[in-house]
Amino acid sequence: MSTTASPFPEGFLWGGATAANQLEGAYNEGGKGLSVQDVMPRGIVGPRTAAPTEDNLKLVGIDHYHRYAEDIALFAEMGFTTYRFSIAWSRIFPNGDETEPNEEGLAFYDRLLDELDKHGIEPLVTISHYETPLHLAETYDGWTDRRLTGFYERYARTLFERFGSRVRYWLTFNEINSLLHAPFMSGGINTPKSELSEQTLYQAMHHELVASARATRIAREVAPNARIGCMVLSMPVYPLTPSPADALAVMDFDHSNLVYGDVHTRGAYPGYFLRTLREKGIELEITDQDREDLQNTVDFVSFSYYMSVAATADPAKKVAGEGNIMGGVPNPTLEASEWGWQIDPVGLRIVLNQFWDRWQKPLFIVENGLGAKDELVEIDGVKTVVDDYRIAYLNDHLVQVGEAIADGVNVLGYTSWGCIDLVSASTAQLSKRYGFIYVDRNDDGSGTLDRYKKKSFHWYADVIRTNGGALTV
Ligand code: BGP
C-alpha cells in the first residue's frame, strides 16, 4: 500500500453523519409527535400513508434512541473528532406550533451531548433534517405558509438557548435545495407535488431561506460562540458534449442549485435567479424585513456529495438518470452504484474548488458515502463485513479532498454519511447500507439490532489516526 504525506491540516474534523428520523426509532416515545417521515414507509419513491404503518422501518430505525451510548462509544473507538446528527423537531415541539418545548425531548439530546463530551467528540447539529412535524404539514401545508418561519425561529431559539454553549457547529436545513424536488419530505408540503404551482414552491423556498437567515441572527444574539452553516446538496455537472448549448445547460443547472448558497453567503437573491422568476411569471412576496434578515449570512457552507451528472441541451438526449433526489443526465464515462448513483471522486475536488472560489467561506463535507448491499460473514469467529468496495469509494473521495486542500480550499472537516447503518432517505430500505458499523436489521424489519464492526471500521480508524496519512493515492 503506497501512502503519502497527508495534506490534511492539524485539527481537521473527522467523523460521521446521521439524521434522527433515519436511526433513532422510538417514534412515539418521550413525548415525540409525528413527523412527515413517520408516514413515508417507502421514502420519496412511494406514497405517504394516512398514519404510521408497521412496515415503516423508521419507526424503530436502528433503535439509536435507546442505544446511543453504545453507538457513540463505537464512533469514539474509530477516533471520531466530530459527529453530525439532527435534532428531531417533533421531539422538541411535537406539533411544531406549541409555545413551550417538550422537556423530555430536550433532555434526550442533553444526554446524547453528555456522551459526546465524554469522548471529546465535537457535535455538529442539523436543526431540520427532512423531519418537519406532521401537524405542520397537515395544518399549514408546511413551508408554503409563512407562519412556519415563526415556528422554526422558536424551535431554533430553543435549541440555541439550551445547547448553544456546548454545540459550536450548526446547520439550519439539510439539503435546503431539495425543496422543489421533494416538497413533502424536504418542506413538509402536504399538497401532492403534481398539484403544486411553481409560484407556491418558490414562495416556500423563500420562507426557508428567510427562516435560515433568522436562525443565524438569533444565534448571534443568544449563542455567540456558535458557527452557523447552510447545507446544500452538491451536484457537479458536466456538459454532455463541448457544444456551447450544452455548456449553457450546465450553467442553468448550476444556477438552479447555487442560488441557495449565493443567498446564504451574499445575503440577497442573484440577478440570474430574479430573471428565472420573471420568465416564469412568479412574483414572490418578499417583505422589507425579509430583505434585511437575509443579510445575516452564514459562517461556513456545508454540503453532501455523492455523485455528479451531465447536462445537455438536446431534448433527445435528456434522459433522467438515477440520483440523489434530483438526478440528471447520466455521464457515459462513469460507473454507478447498485442504486444507479454515478461514482465520481474527482467531482468532489471540483465542487470544493467551485464553492471556495465562489463563496470564500470555509467548507464542511457533511455527507459522502456508498450505499451498498453488505453480507455479514464470520472470520475467525468474529462477525464482520468485508466491504472493500466501500473502502475504495471513501479512499478515492478523501484523496480528492486532500487534492482540494492542496489547491488552497479551506475545508473544516469530513463526516461520512450513515457512519452506522440506518434507513435510507430515498427508498426507506435498510439494505442500502453506508455504515462502518453493520446493524442486524433487514428490510422486512427482522433482525437482532446487534452491531458489528465492518472492515471499513478499522480502515477509517487508521485514516483518522494518521490524519489522512493512511489514504492510498
Ligand atoms: C441525502 C440525505 C440523507 C441521506 C443521503 C443518502 O440526500 O441528506 O438523509 O439519506 O442522502 O441517501 P439515501 O439514504 O437515499 O441513500
GROMACS .gro file of C-alpha atoms and ligand atoms in nm:
model
  489
    1MET     CA    1   0.000   0.000   0.000
    2SER     CA    2   0.154   0.330  -0.105
    3THR     CA    3   0.087   0.619   0.125
    4THR     CA    4   0.187   0.982   0.110
    5ALA     CA    5   0.239   1.276   0.345
    6SER     CA    6  -0.104   1.400   0.446
    7PRO     CA    7  -0.233   1.731   0.311
    8PHE     CA    8  -0.499   1.744   0.585
    9PRO     CA    9  -0.436   2.030   0.828
   10GLU     CA   10  -0.399   1.977   1.201
   11GLY     CA   11  -0.738   1.996   1.369
   12PHE     CA   12  -0.923   1.874   1.059
   13LEU     CA   13  -1.250   1.730   1.189
   14TRP     CA   14  -1.309   1.363   1.109
   15GLY     CA   15  -1.636   1.185   1.174
   16GLY     CA   16  -1.969   1.056   1.053
   17ALA     CA   17  -2.320   1.183   0.993
   18THR     CA   18  -2.674   1.067   1.064
   19ALA     CA   19  -3.028   1.207   1.085
   20ALA     CA   20  -3.273   1.149   1.369
   21ASN     CA   21  -3.554   1.005   1.158
   22GLN     CA   22  -3.324   0.751   0.995
   23LEU     CA   23  -3.178   0.596   1.310
   24GLU     CA   24  -3.341   0.699   1.638
   25GLY     CA   25  -3.665   0.500   1.615
   26ALA     CA   26  -3.877   0.549   1.931
   27TYR     CA   27  -4.111   0.746   1.707
   28ASN     CA   28  -4.377   0.782   1.976
   29GLU     CA   29  -4.165   0.784   2.294
   30GLY     CA   30  -4.053   1.069   2.514
   31GLY     CA   31  -4.347   1.286   2.413
   32LYS     CA   32  -4.240   1.293   2.049
   33GLY     CA   33  -4.501   1.398   1.793
   34LEU     CA   34  -4.522   1.254   1.444
   35SER     CA   35  -4.303   1.386   1.166
   36VAL     CA   36  -4.352   1.357   0.792
   37GLN     CA   37  -4.113   1.060   0.796
   38ASP     CA   38  -4.345   0.857   1.016
   39VAL     CA   39  -4.590   0.838   0.725
   40MET     CA   40  -4.331   0.776   0.450
   41PRO     CA   41  -4.280   0.397   0.457
   42ARG     CA   42  -4.138   0.394   0.103
   43GLY     CA   43  -3.922   0.704   0.120
   44ILE     CA   44  -3.957   0.953  -0.162
   45VAL     CA   45  -4.049   0.691  -0.417
   46GLY     CA   46  -4.372   0.565  -0.260
   47PRO     CA   47  -4.697   0.728  -0.149
   48ARG     CA   48  -4.740   0.860   0.204
   49THR     CA   49  -4.978   0.684   0.441
   50ALA     CA   50  -5.254   0.837   0.649
   51ALA     CA   51  -5.095   0.720   0.975
   52PRO     CA   52  -4.775   0.534   1.075
   53THR     CA   53  -4.773   0.176   0.947
   54GLU     CA   54  -4.569  -0.116   1.081
   55ASP     CA   55  -4.381  -0.161   0.753
   56ASN     CA   56  -4.218   0.181   0.804
   57LEU     CA   57  -3.865   0.091   0.915
   58LYS     CA   58  -3.806   0.441   1.053
   59LEU     CA   59  -4.047   0.387   1.342
   60VAL     CA   60  -3.783   0.165   1.504
   61GLY     CA   61  -3.486   0.279   1.294
   62ILE     CA   62  -3.181   0.115   1.448
   63ASP     CA   63  -3.310   0.195   1.797
   64HIS     CA   64  -3.041   0.456   1.846
   65TYR     CA   65  -3.273   0.639   2.088
   66HIS     CA   66  -3.201   0.361   2.338
   67ARG     CA   67  -2.852   0.259   2.218
   68TYR     CA   68  -2.690   0.598   2.156
   69ALA     CA   69  -2.426   0.544   2.425
   70GLU     CA   70  -2.311   0.216   2.271
   71ASP     CA   71  -2.309   0.374   1.923
   72ILE     CA   72  -2.114   0.680   2.032
   73ALA     CA   73  -1.860   0.458   2.207
   74LEU     CA   74  -1.805   0.282   1.873
   75PHE     CA   75  -1.761   0.619   1.697
   76ALA     CA   76  -1.508   0.712   1.964
   77GLU     CA   77  -1.326   0.383   1.907
   78MET     CA   78  -1.281   0.487   1.542
   79GLY     CA   79  -1.136   0.814   1.668
   80PHE     CA   80  -1.416   1.047   1.554
   81THR     CA   81  -1.342   1.406   1.644
   82THR     CA   82  -1.685   1.519   1.526
   83TYR     CA   83  -2.030   1.368   1.488
   84ARG     CA   84  -2.313   1.516   1.283
   85PHE     CA   85  -2.666   1.433   1.395
   86SER     CA   86  -3.001   1.603   1.368
   87ILE     CA   87  -3.242   1.702   1.638
   88ALA     CA   88  -3.592   1.571   1.566
   89TRP     CA   89  -3.808   1.883   1.559
   90SER     CA   90  -4.112   1.682   1.672
   91ARG     CA   91  -3.928   1.567   1.988
   92ILE     CA   92  -3.889   1.931   2.090
   93PHE     CA   93  -4.218   2.070   1.957
   94PRO     CA   94  -4.440   1.763   1.897
   95ASN     CA   95  -4.686   1.953   1.678
   96GLY     CA   96  -4.447   2.227   1.576
   97ASP     CA   97  -4.674   2.516   1.670
   98GLU     CA   98  -4.669   2.495   2.051
   99THR     CA   99  -4.530   2.783   2.253
  100GLU     CA  100  -4.347   2.566   2.507
  101PRO     CA  101  -4.096   2.291   2.423
  102ASN     CA  102  -4.118   1.929   2.537
  103GLU     CA  103  -3.862   1.895   2.818
  104GLU     CA  104  -3.825   1.521   2.769
  105GLY     CA  105  -3.711   1.575   2.413
  106LEU     CA  106  -3.454   1.836   2.515
  107ALA     CA  107  -3.331   1.607   2.794
  108PHE     CA  108  -3.263   1.328   2.542
  109TYR     CA  109  -3.028   1.550   2.344
  110ASP     CA  110  -2.864   1.666   2.668
  111ARG     CA  111  -2.781   1.304   2.741
  112LEU     CA  112  -2.655   1.247   2.388
  113LEU     CA  113  -2.433   1.556   2.412
  114ASP     CA  114  -2.304   1.435   2.750
  115GLU     CA  115  -2.195   1.114   2.581
  116LEU     CA  116  -2.015   1.305   2.304
  117ASP     CA  117  -1.849   1.526   2.564
  118LYS     CA  118  -1.729   1.221   2.750
  119HIS     CA  119  -1.543   1.107   2.438
  120GLY     CA  120  -1.424   1.452   2.332
  121ILE     CA  121  -1.631   1.446   2.012
  122GLU     CA  122  -1.734   1.784   1.869
  123PRO     CA  123  -2.107   1.789   1.788
  124LEU     CA  124  -2.233   1.917   1.453
  125VAL     CA  125  -2.609   1.963   1.474
  126THR     CA  126  -2.863   1.979   1.192
  127ILE     CA  127  -3.166   2.173   1.310
  128SER     CA  128  -3.402   2.042   1.043
  129HIS     CA  129  -3.327   1.724   0.850
  130TYR     CA  130  -3.631   1.613   0.648
  131GLU     CA  131  -3.842   1.568   0.963
  132THR     CA  132  -4.095   1.854   0.977
  133PRO     CA  133  -4.365   1.784   1.238
  134LEU     CA  134  -4.657   1.619   1.057
  135HIS     CA  135  -4.903   1.860   1.213
  136LEU     CA  136  -4.730   2.149   1.036
  137ALA     CA  137  -4.762   1.961   0.707
  138GLU     CA  138  -5.129   1.878   0.754
  139THR     CA  139  -5.248   2.204   0.910
  140TYR     CA  140  -5.035   2.464   0.733
  141ASP     CA  141  -4.918   2.282   0.418
  142GLY     CA  142  -4.564   2.307   0.552
  143TRP     CA  143  -4.330   2.574   0.426
  144THR     CA  144  -4.581   2.715   0.179
  145ASP     CA  145  -4.716   2.901   0.485
  146ARG     CA  146  -4.519   3.197   0.611
  147ARG     CA  147  -4.610   3.111   0.970
  148LEU     CA  148  -4.361   2.823   0.950
  149THR     CA  149  -4.081   3.078   0.972
  150GLY     CA  150  -4.209   3.179   1.318
  151PHE     CA  151  -4.241   2.820   1.439
  152TYR     CA  152  -3.892   2.741   1.312
  153GLU     CA  153  -3.750   3.054   1.478
  154ARG     CA  154  -3.895   2.949   1.812
  155TYR     CA  155  -3.754   2.600   1.766
  156ALA     CA  156  -3.409   2.729   1.667
  157ARG     CA  157  -3.405   2.977   1.956
  158THR     CA  158  -3.496   2.698   2.198
  159LEU     CA  159  -3.203   2.489   2.073
  160PHE     CA  160  -2.953   2.776   2.080
  161GLU     CA  161  -3.058   2.869   2.434
  162ARG     CA  162  -3.040   2.515   2.560
  163PHE     CA  163  -2.737   2.381   2.372
  164GLY     CA  164  -2.563   2.693   2.239
  165SER     CA  165  -2.287   2.681   2.498
  166ARG     CA  166  -2.198   2.319   2.416
  167VAL     CA  167  -2.257   2.299   2.040
  168ARG     CA  168  -2.034   2.508   1.815
  169TYR     CA  169  -2.132   2.392   1.466
  170TRP     CA  170  -2.495   2.418   1.347
  171LEU     CA  171  -2.664   2.356   1.013
  172THR     CA  172  -3.001   2.523   0.955
  173PHE     CA  173  -3.168   2.296   0.696
  174ASN     CA  174  -3.045   1.973   0.547
  175GLU     CA  175  -3.004   1.999   0.169
  176ILE     CA  176  -3.213   2.314   0.151
  177ASN     CA  177  -3.200   2.300  -0.229
  178SER     CA  178  -3.406   1.979  -0.239
  179LEU     CA  179  -3.734   2.153  -0.154
  180LEU     CA  180  -3.852   2.195  -0.513
  181HIS     CA  181  -3.772   1.831  -0.589
  182ALA     CA  182  -3.914   1.660  -0.278
  183PRO     CA  183  -4.172   1.903  -0.135
  184PHE     CA  184  -4.327   1.670   0.125
  185MET     CA  185  -4.004   1.526   0.266
  186SER     CA  186  -3.798   1.842   0.241
  187GLY     CA  187  -4.063   2.110   0.301
  188GLY     CA  188  -4.347   1.933   0.482
  189ILE     CA  189  -4.571   2.037   0.192
  190ASN     CA  190  -4.876   1.816   0.206
  191THR     CA  191  -5.028   1.906  -0.129
  192PRO     CA  192  -4.915   1.645  -0.384
  193LYS     CA  193  -4.627   1.766  -0.600
  194SER     CA  194  -4.834   1.731  -0.917
  195GLU     CA  195  -5.084   1.985  -0.783
  196LEU     CA  196  -4.830   2.245  -0.669
  197SER     CA  197  -4.767   2.557  -0.873
  198GLU     CA  198  -4.414   2.688  -0.916
  199GLN     CA  199  -4.532   3.011  -0.754
  200THR     CA  200  -4.618   2.817  -0.435
  201LEU     CA  201  -4.296   2.617  -0.438
  202TYR     CA  202  -4.069   2.917  -0.486
  203GLN     CA  203  -4.254   3.102  -0.211
  204ALA     CA  204  -4.188   2.805   0.020
  205MET     CA  205  -3.820   2.819  -0.079
  206HIS     CA  206  -3.816   3.188   0.012
  207HIS     CA  207  -3.970   3.115   0.353
  208GLU     CA  208  -3.699   2.859   0.427
  209LEU     CA  209  -3.422   3.094   0.320
  210VAL     CA  210  -3.560   3.370   0.543
  211ALA     CA  211  -3.601   3.126   0.834
  212SER     CA  212  -3.242   3.008   0.788
  213ALA     CA  213  -3.111   3.366   0.796
  214ARG     CA  214  -3.321   3.445   1.105
  215ALA     CA  215  -3.177   3.142   1.281
  216THR     CA  216  -2.833   3.288   1.213
  217ARG     CA  217  -2.945   3.622   1.355
  218ILE     CA  218  -3.085   3.455   1.668
  219ALA     CA  219  -2.768   3.252   1.717
  220ARG     CA  220  -2.562   3.573   1.709
  221GLU     CA  221  -2.777   3.705   1.996
  222VAL     CA  222  -2.809   3.403   2.222
  223ALA     CA  223  -2.516   3.177   2.132
  224PRO     CA  224  -2.226   3.399   2.030
  225ASN     CA  225  -1.983   3.107   2.005
  226ALA     CA  226  -2.199   2.917   1.760
  227ARG     CA  227  -2.091   2.894   1.399
  228ILE     CA  228  -2.381   2.866   1.161
  229GLY     CA  229  -2.367   2.689   0.829
  230CYS     CA  230  -2.606   2.629   0.544
  231MET     CA  231  -2.626   2.281   0.395
  232VAL     CA  232  -2.676   2.210   0.027
  233LEU     CA  233  -2.694   1.900  -0.188
  234SER     CA  234  -2.399   1.938  -0.423
  235MET     CA  235  -2.424   1.801  -0.772
  236PRO     CA  236  -2.137   1.897  -1.002
  237VAL     CA  237  -2.249   1.897  -1.361
  238TYR     CA  238  -2.053   1.841  -1.683
  239PRO     CA  239  -2.155   1.921  -2.040
  240LEU     CA  240  -2.251   1.605  -2.229
  241THR     CA  241  -2.069   1.747  -2.535
  242PRO     CA  242  -1.840   2.051  -2.579
  243SER     CA  243  -2.115   2.246  -2.760
  244PRO     CA  244  -2.188   2.596  -2.625
  245ALA     CA  245  -2.553   2.492  -2.592
  246ASP     CA  246  -2.454   2.212  -2.353
  247ALA     CA  247  -2.222   2.449  -2.165
  248LEU     CA  248  -2.520   2.678  -2.121
  249ALA     CA  249  -2.731   2.387  -1.999
  250VAL     CA  250  -2.458   2.330  -1.738
  251MET     CA  251  -2.473   2.695  -1.632
  252ASP     CA  252  -2.851   2.680  -1.595
  253PHE     CA  253  -2.838   2.357  -1.393
  254ASP     CA  254  -2.566   2.504  -1.175
  255HIS     CA  255  -2.759   2.826  -1.118
  256SER     CA  256  -3.065   2.634  -1.005
  257ASN     CA  257  -2.853   2.479  -0.729
  258LEU     CA  258  -2.608   2.755  -0.647
  259VAL     CA  259  -2.873   3.017  -0.575
  260TYR     CA  260  -2.917   2.873  -0.224
  261GLY     CA  261  -2.551   2.913  -0.135
  262ASP     CA  262  -2.544   3.253  -0.306
  263VAL     CA  263  -2.826   3.380  -0.083
  264HIS     CA  264  -2.674   3.228   0.231
  265THR     CA  265  -2.329   3.377   0.168
  266ARG     CA  266  -2.417   3.708  -0.003
  267GLY     CA  267  -2.746   3.793   0.167
  268ALA     CA  268  -2.957   3.865  -0.141
  269TYR     CA  269  -3.101   3.698  -0.449
  270PRO     CA  270  -2.867   3.698  -0.751
  271GLY     CA  271  -2.969   3.852  -1.085
  272TYR     CA  272  -2.991   3.520  -1.270
  273PHE     CA  273  -3.248   3.399  -1.017
  274LEU     CA  274  -3.459   3.714  -1.048
  275ARG     CA  275  -3.458   3.657  -1.422
  276THR     CA  276  -3.581   3.299  -1.373
  277LEU     CA  277  -3.868   3.427  -1.160
  278ARG     CA  278  -3.955   3.695  -1.417
  279GLU     CA  279  -3.956   3.447  -1.701
  280LYS     CA  280  -4.174   3.206  -1.508
  281GLY     CA  281  -4.414   3.487  -1.422
  282ILE     CA  282  -4.356   3.436  -1.049
  283GLU     CA  283  -4.389   3.723  -0.807
  284LEU     CA  284  -4.257   3.636  -0.465
  285GLU     CA  285  -4.389   3.802  -0.154
  286ILE     CA  286  -4.067   3.944  -0.010
  287THR     CA  287  -4.106   4.196   0.271
  288ASP     CA  288  -3.855   4.465   0.367
  289GLN     CA  289  -3.796   4.271   0.686
  290ASP     CA  290  -3.718   3.960   0.479
  291ARG     CA  291  -3.459   4.151   0.278
  292GLU     CA  292  -3.297   4.280   0.594
  293ASP     CA  293  -3.297   3.937   0.757
  294LEU     CA  294  -3.143   3.766   0.455
  295GLN     CA  295  -2.834   3.973   0.518
  296ASN     CA  296  -2.749   3.751   0.816
  297THR     CA  297  -2.508   3.539   0.620
  298VAL     CA  298  -2.352   3.211   0.730
  299ASP     CA  299  -2.010   3.139   0.878
  300PHE     CA  300  -1.948   2.834   0.663
  301VAL     CA  301  -2.103   2.625   0.385
  302SER     CA  302  -2.164   2.255   0.427
  303PHE     CA  303  -2.276   2.008   0.167
  304SER     CA  304  -2.347   1.649   0.074
  305TYR     CA  305  -2.163   1.491  -0.215
  306TYR     CA  306  -2.244   1.153  -0.367
  307MET     CA  307  -2.233   1.193  -0.742
  308SER     CA  308  -2.210   1.420  -1.045
  309VAL     CA  309  -2.433   1.440  -1.350
  310ALA     CA  310  -2.416   1.561  -1.709
  311ALA     CA  311  -2.635   1.819  -1.882
  312THR     CA  312  -2.742   1.857  -2.239
  313ALA     CA  313  -2.949   2.100  -2.443
  314ASP     CA  314  -3.055   1.823  -2.681
  315PRO     CA  315  -3.407   1.709  -2.587
  316ALA     CA  316  -3.345   1.367  -2.745
  317LYS     CA  317  -3.055   1.303  -2.505
  318LYS     CA  318  -3.227   1.433  -2.194
  319VAL     CA  319  -3.282   1.104  -2.017
  320ALA     CA  320  -3.327   1.115  -1.644
  321GLY     CA  321  -3.070   0.908  -1.457
  322GLU     CA  322  -3.098   0.779  -1.103
  323GLY     CA  323  -2.963   1.004  -0.836
  324ASN     CA  324  -2.967   1.174  -0.503
  325ILE     CA  325  -3.310   1.341  -0.510
  326MET     CA  326  -3.252   1.547  -0.824
  327GLY     CA  327  -3.062   1.323  -1.064
  328GLY     CA  328  -2.964   1.436  -1.414
  329VAL     CA  329  -2.837   1.302  -1.744
  330PRO     CA  330  -2.606   1.000  -1.690
  331ASN     CA  331  -2.240   1.053  -1.773
  332PRO     CA  332  -2.120   0.780  -2.015
  333THR     CA  333  -1.767   0.790  -1.868
  334LEU     CA  334  -1.867   0.690  -1.513
  335GLU     CA  335  -1.966   0.371  -1.330
  336ALA     CA  336  -2.263   0.367  -1.094
  337SER     CA  337  -2.351   0.218  -0.755
  338GLU     CA  338  -2.609  -0.061  -0.721
  339TRP     CA  339  -2.869   0.215  -0.688
  340GLY     CA  340  -2.755   0.388  -1.006
  341TRP     CA  341  -2.573   0.680  -0.842
  342GLN     CA  342  -2.270   0.757  -1.058
  343ILE     CA  343  -1.940   0.742  -0.877
  344ASP     CA  344  -1.706   1.037  -0.935
  345PRO     CA  345  -1.436   1.112  -0.675
  346VAL     CA  346  -1.285   1.392  -0.889
  347GLY     CA  347  -1.622   1.566  -0.881
  348LEU     CA  348  -1.567   1.625  -0.510
  349ARG     CA  349  -1.244   1.814  -0.576
  350ILE     CA  350  -1.419   2.014  -0.847
  351VAL     CA  351  -1.713   2.109  -0.627
  352LEU     CA  352  -1.485   2.204  -0.336
  353ASN     CA  353  -1.293   2.436  -0.564
  354GLN     CA  354  -1.609   2.577  -0.718
  355PHE     CA  355  -1.768   2.656  -0.380
  356TRP     CA  356  -1.448   2.803  -0.239
  357ASP     CA  357  -1.381   3.018  -0.546
  358ARG     CA  358  -1.740   3.140  -0.544
  359TRP     CA  359  -1.812   3.196  -0.176
  360GLN     CA  360  -1.478   3.217   0.006
  361LYS     CA  361  -1.631   3.057   0.313
  362PRO     CA  362  -1.489   2.756   0.497
  363LEU     CA  363  -1.643   2.435   0.365
  364PHE     CA  364  -1.758   2.126   0.552
  365ILE     CA  365  -1.828   1.798   0.372
  366VAL     CA  366  -2.108   1.666   0.589
  367GLU     CA  367  -2.223   1.371   0.377
  368ASN     CA  368  -2.046   1.136   0.140
  369GLY     CA  369  -2.052   0.760   0.111
  370LEU     CA  370  -2.153   0.450  -0.077
  371GLY     CA  371  -2.492   0.284  -0.029
  372ALA     CA  372  -2.435  -0.086  -0.094
  373LYS     CA  373  -2.565  -0.430  -0.004
  374ASP     CA  374  -2.345  -0.593   0.260
  375GLU     CA  375  -2.302  -0.954   0.360
  376LEU     CA  376  -2.235  -1.039   0.722
  377VAL     CA  377  -1.972  -1.318   0.738
  378GLU     CA  378  -1.779  -1.487   1.015
  379ILE     CA  379  -1.399  -1.470   1.008
  380ASP     CA  380  -1.203  -1.634   1.290
  381GLY     CA  381  -1.516  -1.641   1.500
  382VAL     CA  382  -1.583  -1.270   1.452
  383LYS     CA  383  -1.882  -1.145   1.253
  384THR     CA  384  -1.791  -0.872   1.005
  385VAL     CA  385  -1.843  -0.737   0.654
  386VAL     CA  386  -1.556  -0.734   0.405
  387ASP     CA  387  -1.656  -0.404   0.243
  388ASP     CA  388  -1.357  -0.335   0.022
  389TYR     CA  389  -1.590  -0.157  -0.225
  390ARG     CA  390  -1.681   0.097   0.045
  391ILE     CA  391  -1.320   0.145   0.148
  392ALA     CA  392  -1.226   0.208  -0.217
  393TYR     CA  393  -1.508   0.461  -0.259
  394LEU     CA  394  -1.423   0.654   0.057
  395ASN     CA  395  -1.048   0.637   0.000
  396ASP     CA  396  -1.078   0.778  -0.352
  397HIS     CA  397  -1.306   1.060  -0.238
  398LEU     CA  398  -1.084   1.152   0.055
  399VAL     CA  399  -0.779   1.160  -0.172
  400GLN     CA  400  -0.965   1.422  -0.376
  401VAL     CA  401  -1.044   1.620  -0.060
  402GLY     CA  402  -0.669   1.620   0.001
  403GLU     CA  403  -0.615   1.748  -0.353
  404ALA     CA  404  -0.863   2.030  -0.295
  405ILE     CA  405  -0.687   2.123   0.028
  406ALA     CA  406  -0.362   2.132  -0.166
  407ASP     CA  407  -0.544   2.360  -0.416
  408GLY     CA  408  -0.591   2.602  -0.126
  409VAL     CA  409  -0.951   2.525  -0.038
  410ASN     CA  410  -1.040   2.580   0.328
  411VAL     CA  411  -1.206   2.255   0.444
  412LEU     CA  412  -1.312   2.228   0.807
  413GLY     CA  413  -1.391   1.859   0.814
  414TYR     CA  414  -1.548   1.548   0.669
  415THR     CA  415  -1.835   1.342   0.806
  416SER     CA  416  -1.910   1.027   0.613
  417TRP     CA  417  -2.283   0.963   0.566
  418GLY     CA  418  -2.454   0.690   0.764
  419CYS     CA  419  -2.146   0.602   0.969
  420ILE     CA  420  -2.365   0.335   1.124
  421ASP     CA  421  -2.619   0.153   0.901
  422LEU     CA  422  -2.954   0.331   0.902
  423VAL     CA  423  -3.273   0.365   0.699
  424SER     CA  424  -3.231   0.516   0.353
  425ALA     CA  425  -3.396   0.853   0.288
  426SER     CA  426  -3.490   0.792  -0.074
  427THR     CA  427  -3.606   0.429  -0.061
  428ALA     CA  428  -3.660   0.370   0.314
  429GLN     CA  429  -3.457   0.049   0.292
  430LEU     CA  430  -3.209  -0.082   0.548
  431SER     CA  431  -3.035  -0.291   0.283
  432LYS     CA  432  -2.891   0.028   0.133
  433ARG     CA  433  -2.608   0.041   0.383
  434TYR     CA  434  -2.347   0.313   0.427
  435GLY     CA  435  -2.200   0.232   0.766
  436PHE     CA  436  -1.867   0.137   0.916
  437ILE     CA  437  -2.088  -0.046   1.165
  438TYR     CA  438  -2.326  -0.316   1.047
  439VAL     CA  439  -2.665  -0.324   1.216
  440ASP     CA  440  -2.852  -0.653   1.211
  441ARG     CA  441  -3.186  -0.535   1.079
  442ASN     CA  442  -3.342  -0.625   0.746
  443ASP     CA  443  -3.588  -0.468   0.506
  444ASP     CA  444  -3.869  -0.684   0.643
  445GLY     CA  445  -3.798  -0.550   0.992
  446SER     CA  446  -3.641  -0.874   1.121
  447GLY     CA  447  -3.303  -0.878   1.300
  448THR     CA  448  -3.149  -0.852   1.644
  449LEU     CA  449  -3.032  -0.489   1.606
  450ASP     CA  450  -2.687  -0.605   1.718
  451ARG     CA  451  -2.391  -0.400   1.594
  452TYR     CA  452  -2.081  -0.544   1.415
  453LYS     CA  453  -1.764  -0.371   1.300
  454LYS     CA  454  -1.706  -0.389   0.926
  455LYS     CA  455  -1.359  -0.398   0.767
  456SER     CA  456  -1.407  -0.026   0.686
  457PHE     CA  457  -1.437   0.044   1.060
  458HIS     CA  458  -1.071  -0.043   1.111
  459TRP     CA  459  -0.969   0.128   0.786
  460TYR     CA  460  -1.139   0.457   0.886
  461ALA     CA  461  -0.984   0.441   1.234
  462ASP     CA  462  -0.643   0.425   1.063
  463VAL     CA  463  -0.723   0.716   0.834
  464ILE     CA  464  -0.828   0.930   1.130
  465ARG     CA  465  -0.533   0.826   1.346
  466THR     CA  466  -0.290   0.928   1.072
  467ASN     CA  467  -0.490   1.243   0.979
  468GLY     CA  468  -0.528   1.110   0.627
  469GLY     CA  469  -0.174   0.975   0.604
  470ALA     CA  470  -0.307   0.619   0.561
  471LEU     CA  471  -0.500   0.701   0.244
  472THR     CA  472  -0.387   0.519  -0.068
  473VAL     CA  473  -0.316   0.754  -0.356
  474BGP     C1  474  -2.907   1.275   0.143
  474BGP     C2  475  -2.982   1.292   0.272
  474BGP     C3  476  -2.958   1.188   0.375
  474BGP     C4  477  -2.918   1.054   0.324
  474BGP     C5  478  -2.838   1.053   0.198
  474BGP     C6  479  -2.826   0.920   0.129
  474BGP     O1  480  -2.982   1.328   0.040
  474BGP     O2  481  -2.948   1.415   0.332
  474BGP     O3  482  -3.062   1.192   0.467
  474BGP     O4  483  -3.010   0.955   0.341
  474BGP     O5  484  -2.882   1.145   0.103
  474BGP     O6  485  -2.942   0.895   0.055
  474BGP     P1  486  -3.020   0.759   0.064
  474BGP     O7  487  -3.048   0.737   0.207
  474BGP     O8  488  -3.142   0.782  -0.015
  474BGP     O9  489  -2.931   0.658   0.005
   0.00000   0.00000   0.00000
